[in-house]
């Protein structure tokens, strides 16, 4: 953008880059110009007319939301003329708008209410019959009440421009104009609920939240979404120990205001009736509820026996537990149980990328890169479904900066809408197919490469070699599937790699090997469900399972320990880009304990000395001992994300690509946990399908 | 073909072929120096054509009266994008029915005007956006277009000059707002008739995002004569800065309603008396809407007036689209105000708040008032609501609804007051908002 | 769904009139011509045109619900559109409309049981100087009087 432009707003002289809109120029001077239809990042509308300002030498008031600054321009936002116009616009807006604020779901956080309070008249001169139309249910999650709608078109734009779904449109004309759904009388879309959040009034409301509380009665806890690996900050609205809403209106976190259906509605598993609320021990074919003391004692005793006779342990960690828990668990396994038989359900080959990028910490892409990079290459992932935030970032980048996107997938994906090239290739051949793009990619100034589980083991190095051959700066993201899949690998939930990818002296058994080993004497499964589609060879093995629900694996357990979910604990998680973020405990479910706490109890009962089981203490140890994790605490403390880029040397390990088994989650699936979220299952789009665009 | 007798007082430039046997055919057209202006234009450098149009003082006949030559000069000479000529034949302004007769009686004149404009700005495609109700006009234009292709006046390498120009008709589907230039372009692209944010103006970014000359039918129809007889000759027909003749559509309480071509600046009273044959049944003149329903009304005593853009503006109204609506002493102004507002409310696209909400609000108050259910304060409220819309809407439709309404209540307030129920109604309690 | 040969030919021409990639421009004409033939913008029409122009049904609904000449419900064989806007109103347009209501026994937007006639009060149709005016389908009728209306309706009934 060209040089700076000087103008005067309300007597204050302001200097902003040429092309800046007056509404934003004013912001830089701390002057607020009210607006409904103007929304940063979305197309201009100039429909609500709230932002009218007086510009000297202009015959009439102009909309600050569409007016680019000009040298020497003199703007008044506080003149009687402007005040009068605002008052008039609000009066118009309120004529057909119901005035039942006390019973409106949006009451208390309604922009129309606030504006009227600030700029409106105290009374209405409108004494006619209001236009009325009945409320509609667009989907189980999205309701629309036309009379409340002020037609700012934010929802239409976020759905079209932001998501690329275009499920909302404008129908009818004049005063009967309404927002309409894409499937006749209902919506068929991502059910992300962005339209609900972005609605300034009570027109679009959430099927899960509406009329359940007043906003000010909630406690707002900003934490990290437990579902996919993108690591969106989600602000949970908690009341009486229950989560009733999730959004991120304050735009904190690396996702700004973005959330997909999982982040916005998928929290309801916490209150699912089948949630485990007490430890269980096997009794015949069934279970008996016991106290925590009894359960822990039992586990400690059996672990102790098996250890003393040198019996074989297997430990399977989780994609959803915190870094602290993962670190502590592997430490427990290796120090206390004396085994390297530890693993987790791997959904992407992070280790292989660590190896290929040895000594290049700068080559790990961050979430911000997706919005900034000039070019990106997606290999074998249905981003819009598997990584909604990354997809959103890339689309925004394309809209705002003209990103050049290349796509190589087995089937159609939404990114095809704007990609410069889309190639179709079976996952196995996707790397080869990507390499055919060399000529075009070489012409790009820079590149970010996102690759799914199809590229693993040796293929990862070949990919990076290909990147090097382009002669341009290239950054990478190894796409993994769950909220802390990355952290599980970083923290050494691997048989051959210790935290920070330090090679283990002698590698232990990998997950499938544990399940297949008849000689296994104890299997300890934490927040994973390996027996969902496999069986345990060691019939006699003593099985301990920590989980939220009685999963297929838990049903086989001898002891089941009810665990707390990510929303019910503190600690840190690491997202797909290696960005570490801190959790905030939003609630606690009676009868459950965090996995870390459980580890601590078992350790104590076994008389093991592996340090205090407190998140801060464990994280301190992680920072000092795990390569790349020496992240600045203040950043985390203030809700920021700090990237941990492992940058050790090459890894002397044998690649086992067959161990990478992707979750293949869609927007409406989230592994075993997803089955317990009503929201994810009641929408008609559920369960969804990959590569169907 | 002609629905009213011509008047001896007419100065027939654009309508000179009206009434000739099959005036629609290209043969008639060519026999009456048709396409002469275009042939001249082919000899002239584009800048000269635009210069000639500027000299002619031709101002837009669609309503705004913007100088046509000046508008054409805004089209960038060098443009990587194709350029377009778009004819506004939406003719939706109540009181207006002139474009219809121009296309019906002399379709080739419009085509020639488009050709000259195309030549002037370097456009190779033209669209005639015709309101959906004018289906038979679309057929007439399509036939004329076929003839022009057949005779080499359209298509590739026109008259062997290497010039290319294609013309297509495009039907609307019922929307007054689609007469607004940017809404028209949206509609042309297959979308809702919602206006666009300007700038950029069509001359820079119009049809399909390309430089576009968009003018009213009558504006284009004046161009062949300008090129044929020269801009000066055309200018001299009118008054300063208001070149030429224009078609006035006389309607209402008048003996000889009809569309008449008169010089710019023709006196309004004479127009009513001598051209229109005076008021029906010898009644007295009460008021006149000089340029279509969007224009403030003129009381009888304000009508001794030269009908050109500047004079009518000075009189506090607008020449608009030349739709002169004459109202005699029996006219119920409140009913007129109600009907006019009903129209704008029905046609408001709904995009922007003041127009969408203001027109329905005004309509409801006016209808109440008309039905004798008025409240004290209503009349002031009508005026205030209108003023709250004025100059604040996205496109001029909001103003078009507000301006005449203000004029009705201001100029005929006593008629509105007479509607208020006699026994003074109880003070209306203001509703408290929050 | 398929349309008459004439209409198909028309559509073919239509789509070529607009710049490459801008075939959506043909949407409104296609809808109107299809409606003329089918009688209304039916679900089938929407799906067919959506397929041909690669616009979504929602995008079509946005357009259909905007334009007053496009309608999803079938109308009478003879659709009477009476202008009551100001020029016509001054010369009895409103009264003519009321008269027709009574004569046809239907309200604004109504269709006679035999499906022969339908009635609509419309805005200015560009016949102000020859008011009062109305359109039957696309045909204009100027200087309309009650007698003319009576005769017109009788004639239309006879055509049956
Ligand atoms: C609500 C509205 C309706 C309009 N309708 C018409 C119309 O039907 N025909 C027309 O030529 N211009 C109409 N105009 C004016 C056009 O916006 C535009 O100014 C004109 O077509 C430009 O052509 P001209 O310069 O030759 O007049 C309308 C404007 C507005 C705001
Ligand atoms: S003024 Fe506003 S609502 Fe009215 S027609 Fe123009 S844009 Fe539409
Ligand atoms: S914010 Fe400018 S018009 Fe709505």
Coordinates of N, CA and C in Angstrom, one line a residue, chain B residues 5 62 73 78 106 118 148 169 193 229 234 263 273-274 288 291 312 314 359 362 382 406 409 413:
Chain B
X5 N -52.5 11.6 -30.9 CA -52.2 12.5 -32.0 C -51.0 13.4 -31.7
X62 N -32.7 10.1 -18.3 CA -33.3 9.1 -17.4 C -33.8 9.7 -16.1
X73 N -16.8 10.7 -21.5 CA -15.4 11.0 -21.4 C -14.7 10.4 -20.2
X78 N -7.6 3.7 -22.8 CA -6.9 2.4 -22.9 C -7.4 1.6 -21.7
X106 N -39.3 3.8 -33.6 CA -38.0 4.0 -34.3 C -36.8 3.2 -33.7
X118 N -20.6 3.4 -29.0 CA -19.6 2.4 -29.0 C -18.3 2.8 -29.7
X148 N -30.3 -5.0 -38.7 CA -29.0 -4.3 -38.7 C -27.9 -5.2 -38.9
X169 N -30.7 -7.7 -26.5 CA -31.7 -7.2 -25.6 C -31.6 -8.1 -24.4
X193 N -31.8 -7.0 -7.7 CA -31.6 -5.6 -8.2 C -31.1 -4.7 -7.0
X229 N -26.6 16.5 -37.6 CA -26.8 18.0 -37.8 C -25.8 18.8 -36.9
X234 N -28.2 21.0 -32.2 CA -29.0 20.4 -31.2 C -29.1 21.3 -30.0
X263 N -39.1 21.4 -27.3 CA -37.8 22.0 -27.0 C -37.6 22.0 -25.5
X273 N -51.8 23.7 -21.5 CA -52.9 24.4 -22.3 C -52.9 24.0 -23.7
X274 N -51.8 24.3 -24.4 CA -51.8 24.3 -25.9 C -51.4 22.9 -26.4
X288 N -49.0 20.0 -10.5 CA -48.3 19.2 -11.5 C -47.1 18.6 -10.9
X291 N -41.9 15.7 -13.4 CA -40.9 14.8 -14.1 C -41.0 13.4 -13.5
X312 N -36.4 24.0 -13.5 CA -37.3 23.3 -12.7 C -36.6 23.1 -11.3
X314 N -34.6 25.1 -10.0 CA -34.7 26.4 -9.3 C -36.1 26.5 -8.6
X359 N -40.0 3.8 4.2 CA -41.1 3.7 3.3 C -42.3 3.0 3.9
X362 N -43.9 5.3 6.6 CA -44.7 6.4 6.0 C -46.0 5.8 5.4
X382 N -44.8 12.6 9.5 CA -44.6 12.3 8.1 C -43.4 13.1 7.5
X406 N -42.5 15.1 1.2 CA -42.3 16.4 1.9 C -43.1 17.5 1.2
X409 N -46.9 17.3 2.0 CA -47.4 17.9 3.3 C -47.1 19.3 3.4
X413 N -50.7 21.1 3.2 CA -50.9 20.6 4.6 C -52.4 20.6 5.0

